[in-house]
Short mmCIF file of C-alpha atoms in Angstrom, two decimals:
data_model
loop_
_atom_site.label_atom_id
_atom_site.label_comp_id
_atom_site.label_asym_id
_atom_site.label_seq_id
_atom_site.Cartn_x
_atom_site.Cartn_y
_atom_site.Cartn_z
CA UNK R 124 0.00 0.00 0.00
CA UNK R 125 1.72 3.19 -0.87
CA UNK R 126 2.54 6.05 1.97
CA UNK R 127 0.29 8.67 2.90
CA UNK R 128 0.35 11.92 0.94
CA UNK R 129 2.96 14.04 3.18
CA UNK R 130 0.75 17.58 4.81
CA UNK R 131 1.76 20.28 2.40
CA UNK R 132 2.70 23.62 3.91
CA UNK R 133 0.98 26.21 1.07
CA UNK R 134 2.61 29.86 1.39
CA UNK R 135 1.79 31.08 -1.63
CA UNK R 136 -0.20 34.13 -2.46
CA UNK R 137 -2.85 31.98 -3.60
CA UNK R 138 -4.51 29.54 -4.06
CA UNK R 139 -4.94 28.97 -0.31
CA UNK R 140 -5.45 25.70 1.93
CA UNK R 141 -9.21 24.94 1.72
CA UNK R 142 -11.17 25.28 4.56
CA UNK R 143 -12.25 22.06 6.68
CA UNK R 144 -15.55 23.49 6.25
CA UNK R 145 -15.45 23.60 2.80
CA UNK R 146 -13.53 20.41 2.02
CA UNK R 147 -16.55 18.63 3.80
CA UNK R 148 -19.38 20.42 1.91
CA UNK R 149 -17.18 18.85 -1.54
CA UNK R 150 -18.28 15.53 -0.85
CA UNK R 151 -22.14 16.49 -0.44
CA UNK R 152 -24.04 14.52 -3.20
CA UNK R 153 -23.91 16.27 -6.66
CA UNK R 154 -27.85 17.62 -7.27
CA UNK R 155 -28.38 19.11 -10.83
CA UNK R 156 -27.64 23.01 -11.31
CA UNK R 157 -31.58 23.47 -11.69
CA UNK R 158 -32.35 21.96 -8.90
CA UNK R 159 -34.41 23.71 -6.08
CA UNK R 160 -32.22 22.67 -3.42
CA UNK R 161 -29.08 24.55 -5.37
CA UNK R 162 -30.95 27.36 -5.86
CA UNK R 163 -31.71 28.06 -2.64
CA UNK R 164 -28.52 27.48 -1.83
CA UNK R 165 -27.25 30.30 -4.10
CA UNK R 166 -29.55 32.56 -2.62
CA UNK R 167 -27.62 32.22 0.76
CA UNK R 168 -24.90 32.73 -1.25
CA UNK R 169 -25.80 35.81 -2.59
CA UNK R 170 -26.95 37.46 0.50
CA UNK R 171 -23.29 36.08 2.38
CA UNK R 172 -21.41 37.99 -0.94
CA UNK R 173 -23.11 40.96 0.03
CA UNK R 174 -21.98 41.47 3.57
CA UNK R 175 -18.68 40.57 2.21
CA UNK R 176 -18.46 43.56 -0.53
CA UNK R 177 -20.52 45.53 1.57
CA UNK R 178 -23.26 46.50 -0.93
CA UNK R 179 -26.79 47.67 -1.03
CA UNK R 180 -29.27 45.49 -0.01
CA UNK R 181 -30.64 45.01 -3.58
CA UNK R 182 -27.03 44.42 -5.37
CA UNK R 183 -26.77 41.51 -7.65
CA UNK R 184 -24.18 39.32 -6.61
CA UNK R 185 -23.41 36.15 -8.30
CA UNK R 186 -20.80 32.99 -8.65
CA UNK R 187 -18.86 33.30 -12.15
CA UNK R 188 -17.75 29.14 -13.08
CA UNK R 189 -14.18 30.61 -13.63
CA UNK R 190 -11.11 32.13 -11.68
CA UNK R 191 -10.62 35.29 -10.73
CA UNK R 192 -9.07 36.24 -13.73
CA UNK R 193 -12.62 35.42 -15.51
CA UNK R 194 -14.08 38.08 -13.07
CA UNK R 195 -11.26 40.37 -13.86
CA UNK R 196 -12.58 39.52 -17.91
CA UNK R 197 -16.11 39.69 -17.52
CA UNK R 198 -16.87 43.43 -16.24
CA UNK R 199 -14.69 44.45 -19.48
CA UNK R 200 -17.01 42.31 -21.43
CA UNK R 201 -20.10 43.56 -20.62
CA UNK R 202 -19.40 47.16 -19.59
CA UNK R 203 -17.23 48.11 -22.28
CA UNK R 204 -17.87 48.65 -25.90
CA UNK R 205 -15.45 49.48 -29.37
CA UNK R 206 -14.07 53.04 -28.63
CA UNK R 207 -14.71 53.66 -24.83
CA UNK R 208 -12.19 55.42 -22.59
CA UNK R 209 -10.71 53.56 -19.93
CA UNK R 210 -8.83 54.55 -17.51
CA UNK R 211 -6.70 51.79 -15.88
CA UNK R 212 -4.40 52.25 -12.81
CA UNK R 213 -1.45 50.00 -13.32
CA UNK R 214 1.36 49.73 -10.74
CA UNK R 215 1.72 45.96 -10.91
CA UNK R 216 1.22 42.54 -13.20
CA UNK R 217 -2.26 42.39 -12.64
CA UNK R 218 -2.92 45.97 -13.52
CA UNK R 219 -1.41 45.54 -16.70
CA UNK R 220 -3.60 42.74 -17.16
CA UNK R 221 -6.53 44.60 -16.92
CA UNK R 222 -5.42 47.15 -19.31
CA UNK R 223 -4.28 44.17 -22.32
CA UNK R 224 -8.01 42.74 -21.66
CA UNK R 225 -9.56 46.29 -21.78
CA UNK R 226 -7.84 46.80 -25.00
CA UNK R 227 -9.03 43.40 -26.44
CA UNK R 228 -12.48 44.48 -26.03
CA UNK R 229 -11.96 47.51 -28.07
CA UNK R 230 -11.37 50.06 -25.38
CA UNK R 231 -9.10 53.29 -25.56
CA UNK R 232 -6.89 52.17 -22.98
CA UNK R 233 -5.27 55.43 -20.64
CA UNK R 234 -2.84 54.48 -17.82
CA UNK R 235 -2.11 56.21 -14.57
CA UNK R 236 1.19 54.32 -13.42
CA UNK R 237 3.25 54.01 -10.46
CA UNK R 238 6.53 52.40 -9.86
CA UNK R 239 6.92 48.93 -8.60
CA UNK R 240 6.20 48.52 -4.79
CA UNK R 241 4.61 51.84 -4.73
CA UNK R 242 0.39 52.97 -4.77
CA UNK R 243 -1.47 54.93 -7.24
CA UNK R 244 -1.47 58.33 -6.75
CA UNK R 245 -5.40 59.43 -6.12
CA UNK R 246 -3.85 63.26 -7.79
CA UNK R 247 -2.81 61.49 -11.00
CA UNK R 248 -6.25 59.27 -11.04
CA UNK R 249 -7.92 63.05 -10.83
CA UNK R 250 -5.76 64.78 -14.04
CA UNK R 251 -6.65 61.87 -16.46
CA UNK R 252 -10.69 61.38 -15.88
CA UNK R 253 -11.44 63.86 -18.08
CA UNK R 254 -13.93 60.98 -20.86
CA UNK R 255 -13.60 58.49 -19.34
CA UNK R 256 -16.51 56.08 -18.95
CA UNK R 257 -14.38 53.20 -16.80
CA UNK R 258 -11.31 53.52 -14.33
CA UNK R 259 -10.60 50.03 -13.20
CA UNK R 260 -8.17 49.70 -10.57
CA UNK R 261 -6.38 46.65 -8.75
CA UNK R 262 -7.07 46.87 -4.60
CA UNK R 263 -3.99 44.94 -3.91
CA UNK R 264 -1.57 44.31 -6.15
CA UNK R 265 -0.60 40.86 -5.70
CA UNK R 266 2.65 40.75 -7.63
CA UNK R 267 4.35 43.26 -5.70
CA UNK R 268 2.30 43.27 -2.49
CA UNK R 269 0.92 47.04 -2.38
CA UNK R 270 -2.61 48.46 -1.49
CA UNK R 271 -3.77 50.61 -3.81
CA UNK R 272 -5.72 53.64 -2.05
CA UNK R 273 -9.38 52.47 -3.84
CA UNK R 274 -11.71 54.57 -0.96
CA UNK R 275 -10.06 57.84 -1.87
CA UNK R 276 -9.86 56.86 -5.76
CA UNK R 277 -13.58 55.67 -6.14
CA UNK R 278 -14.57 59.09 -4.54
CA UNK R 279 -12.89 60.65 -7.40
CA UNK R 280 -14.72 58.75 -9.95
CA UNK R 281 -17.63 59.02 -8.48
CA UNK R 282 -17.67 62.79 -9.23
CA UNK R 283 -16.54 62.08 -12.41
CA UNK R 284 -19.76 59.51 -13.27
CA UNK R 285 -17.44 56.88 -14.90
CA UNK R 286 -17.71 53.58 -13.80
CA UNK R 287 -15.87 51.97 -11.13
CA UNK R 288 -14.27 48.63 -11.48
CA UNK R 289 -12.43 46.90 -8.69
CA UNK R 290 -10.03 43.78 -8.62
CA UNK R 291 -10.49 42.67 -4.90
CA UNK R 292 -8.53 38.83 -5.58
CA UNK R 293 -6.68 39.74 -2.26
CA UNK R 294 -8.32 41.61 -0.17
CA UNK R 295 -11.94 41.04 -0.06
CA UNK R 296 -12.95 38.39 2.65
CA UNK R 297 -9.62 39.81 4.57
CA UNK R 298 -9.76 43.41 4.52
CA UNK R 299 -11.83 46.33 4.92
CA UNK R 300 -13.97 46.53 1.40
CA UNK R 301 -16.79 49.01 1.45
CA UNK R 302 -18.85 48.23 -2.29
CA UNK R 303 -21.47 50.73 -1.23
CA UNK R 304 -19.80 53.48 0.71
CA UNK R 305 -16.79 53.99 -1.46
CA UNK R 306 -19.00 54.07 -4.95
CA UNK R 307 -17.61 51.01 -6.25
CA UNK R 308 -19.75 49.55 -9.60
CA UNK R 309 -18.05 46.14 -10.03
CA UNK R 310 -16.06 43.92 -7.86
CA UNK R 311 -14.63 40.80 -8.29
CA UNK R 312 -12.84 37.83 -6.38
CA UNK R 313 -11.40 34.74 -6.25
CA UNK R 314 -12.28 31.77 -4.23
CA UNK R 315 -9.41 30.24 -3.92
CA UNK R 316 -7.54 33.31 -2.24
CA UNK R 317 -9.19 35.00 1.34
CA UNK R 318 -12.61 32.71 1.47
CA UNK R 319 -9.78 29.39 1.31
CA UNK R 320 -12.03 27.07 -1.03
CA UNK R 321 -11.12 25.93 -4.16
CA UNK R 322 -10.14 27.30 -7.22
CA UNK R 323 -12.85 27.89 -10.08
CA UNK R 324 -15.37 30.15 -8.76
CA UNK R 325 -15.20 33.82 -9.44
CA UNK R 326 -17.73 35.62 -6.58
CA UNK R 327 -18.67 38.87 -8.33
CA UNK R 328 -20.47 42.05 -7.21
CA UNK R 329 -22.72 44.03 -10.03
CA UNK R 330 -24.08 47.60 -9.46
CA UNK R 331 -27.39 49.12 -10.52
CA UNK R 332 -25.11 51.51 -12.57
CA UNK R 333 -23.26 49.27 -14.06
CA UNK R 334 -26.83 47.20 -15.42
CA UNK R 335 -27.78 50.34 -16.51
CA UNK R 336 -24.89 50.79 -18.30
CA UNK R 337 -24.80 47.49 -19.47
CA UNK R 338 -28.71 48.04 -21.26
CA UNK R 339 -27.30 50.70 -22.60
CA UNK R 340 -24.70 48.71 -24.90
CA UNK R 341 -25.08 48.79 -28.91
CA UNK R 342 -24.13 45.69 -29.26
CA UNK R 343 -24.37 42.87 -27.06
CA UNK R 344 -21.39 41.37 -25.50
CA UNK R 345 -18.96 39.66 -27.06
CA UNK R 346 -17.95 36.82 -23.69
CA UNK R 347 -21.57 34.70 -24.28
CA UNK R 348 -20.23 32.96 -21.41
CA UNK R 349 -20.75 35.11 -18.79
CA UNK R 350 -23.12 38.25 -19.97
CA UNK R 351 -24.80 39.43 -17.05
CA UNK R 352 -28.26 38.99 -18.40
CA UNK R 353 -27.93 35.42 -18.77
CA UNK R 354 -26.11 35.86 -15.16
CA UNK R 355 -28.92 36.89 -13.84
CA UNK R 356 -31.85 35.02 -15.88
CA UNK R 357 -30.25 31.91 -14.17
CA UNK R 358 -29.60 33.76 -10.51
CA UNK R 359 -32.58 35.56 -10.23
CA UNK R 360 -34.95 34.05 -12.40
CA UNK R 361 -33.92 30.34 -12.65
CA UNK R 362 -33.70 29.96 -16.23
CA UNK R 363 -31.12 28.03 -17.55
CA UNK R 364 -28.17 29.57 -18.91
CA UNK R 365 -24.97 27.44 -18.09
CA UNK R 366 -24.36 24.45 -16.04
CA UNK R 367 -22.92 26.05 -12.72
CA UNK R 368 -20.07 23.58 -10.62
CA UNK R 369 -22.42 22.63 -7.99
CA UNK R 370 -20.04 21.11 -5.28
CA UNK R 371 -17.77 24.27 -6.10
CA UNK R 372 -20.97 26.33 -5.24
CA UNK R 373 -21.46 23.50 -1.90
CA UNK R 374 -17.74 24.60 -0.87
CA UNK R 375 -17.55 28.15 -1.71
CA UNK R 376 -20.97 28.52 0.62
CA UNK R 377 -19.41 26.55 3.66
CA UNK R 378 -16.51 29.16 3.29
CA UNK R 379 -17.79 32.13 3.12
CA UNK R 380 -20.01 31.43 5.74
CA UNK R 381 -16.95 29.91 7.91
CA UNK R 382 -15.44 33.72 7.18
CA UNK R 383 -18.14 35.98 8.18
CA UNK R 384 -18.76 33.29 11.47
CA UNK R 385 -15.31 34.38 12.29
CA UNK R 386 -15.99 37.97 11.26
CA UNK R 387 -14.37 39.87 8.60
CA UNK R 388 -12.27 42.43 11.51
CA UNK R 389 -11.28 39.76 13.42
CA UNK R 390 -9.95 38.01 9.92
CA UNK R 391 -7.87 41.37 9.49
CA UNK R 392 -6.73 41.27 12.88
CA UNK R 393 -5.37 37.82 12.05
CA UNK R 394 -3.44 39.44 9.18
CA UNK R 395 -2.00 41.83 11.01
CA UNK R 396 -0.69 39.86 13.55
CA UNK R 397 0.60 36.98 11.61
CA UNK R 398 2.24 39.43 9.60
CA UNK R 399 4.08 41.32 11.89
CA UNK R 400 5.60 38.27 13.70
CA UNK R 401 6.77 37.13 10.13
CA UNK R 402 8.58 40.87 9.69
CA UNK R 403 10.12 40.43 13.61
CA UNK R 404 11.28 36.82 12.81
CA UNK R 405 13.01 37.53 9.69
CA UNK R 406 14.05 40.95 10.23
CA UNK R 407 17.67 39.83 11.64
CA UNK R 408 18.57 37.76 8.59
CA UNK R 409 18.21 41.01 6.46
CA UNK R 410 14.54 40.54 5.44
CA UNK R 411 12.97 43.70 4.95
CA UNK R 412 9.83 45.20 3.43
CA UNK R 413 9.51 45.85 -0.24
CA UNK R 414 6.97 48.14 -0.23
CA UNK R 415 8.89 51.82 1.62
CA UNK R 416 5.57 53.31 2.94
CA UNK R 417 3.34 50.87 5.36
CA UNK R 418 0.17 52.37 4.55
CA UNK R 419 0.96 51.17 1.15
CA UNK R 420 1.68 48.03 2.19
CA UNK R 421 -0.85 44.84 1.43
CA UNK R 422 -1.35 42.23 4.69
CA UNK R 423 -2.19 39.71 2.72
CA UNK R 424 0.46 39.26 0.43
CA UNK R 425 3.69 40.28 2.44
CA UNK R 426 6.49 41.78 0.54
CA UNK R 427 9.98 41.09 1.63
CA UNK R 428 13.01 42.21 -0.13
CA UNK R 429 15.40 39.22 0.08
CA UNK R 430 18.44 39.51 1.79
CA UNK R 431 22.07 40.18 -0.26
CA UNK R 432 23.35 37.30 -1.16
CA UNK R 433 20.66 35.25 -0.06
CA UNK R 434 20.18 31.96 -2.45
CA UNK R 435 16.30 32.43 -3.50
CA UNK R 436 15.63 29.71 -5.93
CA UNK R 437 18.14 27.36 -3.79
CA UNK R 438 16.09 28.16 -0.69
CA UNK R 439 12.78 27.64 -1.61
CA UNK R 440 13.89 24.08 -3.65
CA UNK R 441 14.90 23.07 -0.45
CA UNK R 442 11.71 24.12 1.00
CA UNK R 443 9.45 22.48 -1.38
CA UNK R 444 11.49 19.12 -0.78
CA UNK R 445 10.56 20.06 3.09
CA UNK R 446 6.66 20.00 1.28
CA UNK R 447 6.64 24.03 2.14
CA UNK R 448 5.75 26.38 -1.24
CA UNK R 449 6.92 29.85 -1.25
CA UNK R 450 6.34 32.30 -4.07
CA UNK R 451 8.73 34.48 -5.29
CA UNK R 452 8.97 37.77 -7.14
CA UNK R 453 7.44 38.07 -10.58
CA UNK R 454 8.88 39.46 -13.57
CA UNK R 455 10.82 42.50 -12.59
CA UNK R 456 11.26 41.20 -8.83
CA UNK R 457 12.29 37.87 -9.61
CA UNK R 458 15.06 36.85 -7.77
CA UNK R 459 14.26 40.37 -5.23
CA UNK R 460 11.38 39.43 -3.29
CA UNK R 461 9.41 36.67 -1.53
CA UNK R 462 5.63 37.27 -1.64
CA UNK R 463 3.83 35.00 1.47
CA UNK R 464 0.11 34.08 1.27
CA UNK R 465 -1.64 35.65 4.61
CA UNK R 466 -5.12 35.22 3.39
CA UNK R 467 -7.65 32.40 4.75
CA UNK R 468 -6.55 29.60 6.66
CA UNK R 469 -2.82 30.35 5.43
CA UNK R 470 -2.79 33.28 7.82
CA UNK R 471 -2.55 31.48 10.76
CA UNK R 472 0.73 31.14 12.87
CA UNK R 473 0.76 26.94 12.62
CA UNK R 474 2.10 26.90 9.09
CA UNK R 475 4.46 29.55 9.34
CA UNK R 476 6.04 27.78 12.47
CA UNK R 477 6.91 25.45 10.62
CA UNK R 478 8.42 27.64 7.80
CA UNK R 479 10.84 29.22 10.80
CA UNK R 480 11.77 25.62 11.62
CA UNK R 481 12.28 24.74 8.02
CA UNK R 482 14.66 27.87 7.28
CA UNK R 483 16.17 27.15 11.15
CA UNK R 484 17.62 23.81 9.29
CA UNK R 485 18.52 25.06 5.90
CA UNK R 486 19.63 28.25 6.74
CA UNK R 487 21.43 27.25 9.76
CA UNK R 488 20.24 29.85 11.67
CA UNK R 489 18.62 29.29 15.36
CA UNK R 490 15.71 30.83 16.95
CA UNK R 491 13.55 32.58 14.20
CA UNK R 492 10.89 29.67 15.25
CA UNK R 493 10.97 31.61 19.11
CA UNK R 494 11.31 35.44 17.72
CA UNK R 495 8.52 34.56 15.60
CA UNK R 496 6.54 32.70 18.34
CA UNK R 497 7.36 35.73 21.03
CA UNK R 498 6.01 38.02 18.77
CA UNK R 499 2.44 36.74 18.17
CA UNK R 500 -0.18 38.47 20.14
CA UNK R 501 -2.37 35.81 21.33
CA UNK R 502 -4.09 34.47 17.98
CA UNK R 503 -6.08 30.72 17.55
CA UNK R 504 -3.40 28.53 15.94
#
């Protein structure tokens, strides 16, 4: 009989270790995607996704059958036609991602740019508004680890009347995200990052604005796939449109709910405190923060310039042979930075422990496991 699977230690920015919660609502019995019992299901899902974003009582919230980056694809589909200006803040990968998709669906693609590791300037959002009918904007940047100021940039946009369109892949479920408050028209996640359940839903948030705008369009939209009237035929209405992964739906409910039972401030808390003791453990070997300013800096994906000299690829080799996965820079910081997961269940001090043991052995370097361990405020394990 062959050995047990060794436990895998996932540090990564994403995906995350699924919830127990969820992992148990997998194995439920498959029902069909039209049946009653699924559809009252997604209700509960629907009204969970709105204390998550934060939105108005009568927002349309849904489950997209994709990742996030089919969230990220399918407010560009449906809000943006051949010839609109859009305004897209890019300081990172993923904001330059939005701007090649923008520009597939025929948009005039602006950018307002910052440098690596550092947030959008709100006074450089202001000078380029001037047309445009989108700004779309990443909340945190997950290949460089910075949080981009959205609350003071939606209020800009806002005045402007463009739309608002928000990446929130790592922060919503985690942090502070205010869909109402801040003006925000579209907003989309991924499961497999803060809610920790598996990969392949896409939990979106849909303003009356942007339906309006959306009835508005000449044409209709190009991604059949996922046009939000055939969204919400099946959502709201129950007609069919696609066949929805049910036991992705079963998981994604059990961990959502598992995150606002905890409560979405005492989740941040978590963040916070994880991530600090991380800083104070490493701090002595020469880790230090990538991002300069800490209010630009993103708690759930924790930025660390590597140390001189300091064997990256060699390091985290010998880690995954330990079973531990650590992500490091991409593109420009490759080989500069280690990016560690602090969303859902990875933010919890267990599995970095065992990352300070792990680099205790291969580092040869004693008693980051006890810095790291005296600097946690009481948290559950």
């Amino acid at each position: 009989m062959p050995d047990a699977t060794p436990e895998h230690t996932l540090l990564t920015p994403g995906p995350t270790p699924i919830h127990p919660r969820a992992m148990q609502a997998l194995t439920r019995p498959m029902l069909g995607h039209m049946d009653p019992e699924v559809f009252a299901l997604n209700r509960e899902i629907q009204a969970d996704l709105r204390v998550m974003y934060g939105t108005e009582e009568s927002t349309f919230t849904a489950l997209l059958a994709g990742t996030g980056s089919l969230g990220m694809e399918a407010g560009f589909a449906n809000l943006v036609e051949a010839g609109d200006d859009v305004l897209v803040c890019a300081n990172g990968s993923f904001g330059r991602r939005m701007a090649e998709m923008a520009a597939r669906y025929g948009a005039r693609v602006r950018l307002v740019t910052a440098p690596l590791g550092e947030a959008i300037n709100p006074d450089d959002v202001a000078t380029h508004l001037d047309g445009a009918k989108m700004v779309a904007v990443v909340h945190g940047e997950t290949s460089t680890g910075v949080l981009n100021p959205v609350p003071e940039i939606a209020r800009l946009v806002r005045q402007s009347g463009a739309l608002l369109t928000v990446d929130a892949v790592t922060t919503a479920g985690m942090e502070p995200f205010h869909m109402a408050q801040w003006g925000v028209d579209y907003a989309y996640t991924g499961a497999q990052k803060c809610l920790s359940a598996p990969p392949g839903l896409a939990p979106v948030a849909i303003s009356e604005r942007a339906f309006a705008r959306f009835a508005a369009r000449r044409a209709p939209t190009p991604l059949w796939y996922c046009d939000f009237e055939g969204l919400r035929d099946y959502w709201e209405d129950h007609s069919y449109h696609h066949t929805v992964p049910v036991n992705l739906h079963y998981a994604l409910h059990a961990a959502l709910r598992a995150a606002l039972d905890e409560g979405l401030e005492n989740r941040q808390r978590r963040v916070q405190e994880v991530g600090a003791a991380i800083q104070t453990a490493l701090a002595p070997l020469g880790f230090t923060p990538y991002v300069r300013r800490p209010e630009d800096r993103l708690p759930t994906v924790l930025a660390l310039r590597l140390p001189e000299g300091f064997d990256d690829a060699g390091v985290r080799k010998a880690l995954r042979e330990r079973h531990i996965s650590v992500t490091g820079g991409l593109g420009p910081t490759a080989g500069l930075i280690w990016r560690l997961g602090l969303m859902g269940e990875t933010a919890r001090p267990a599995p970095y422990l065992t990352l300070m043991h792990a680099l205790e052995d291969i580092l040869g370097e004693r008693g980051l496991a006890g810095r790291f361990q005296d600097a946690l405020e009481p948290v559950p394990a």
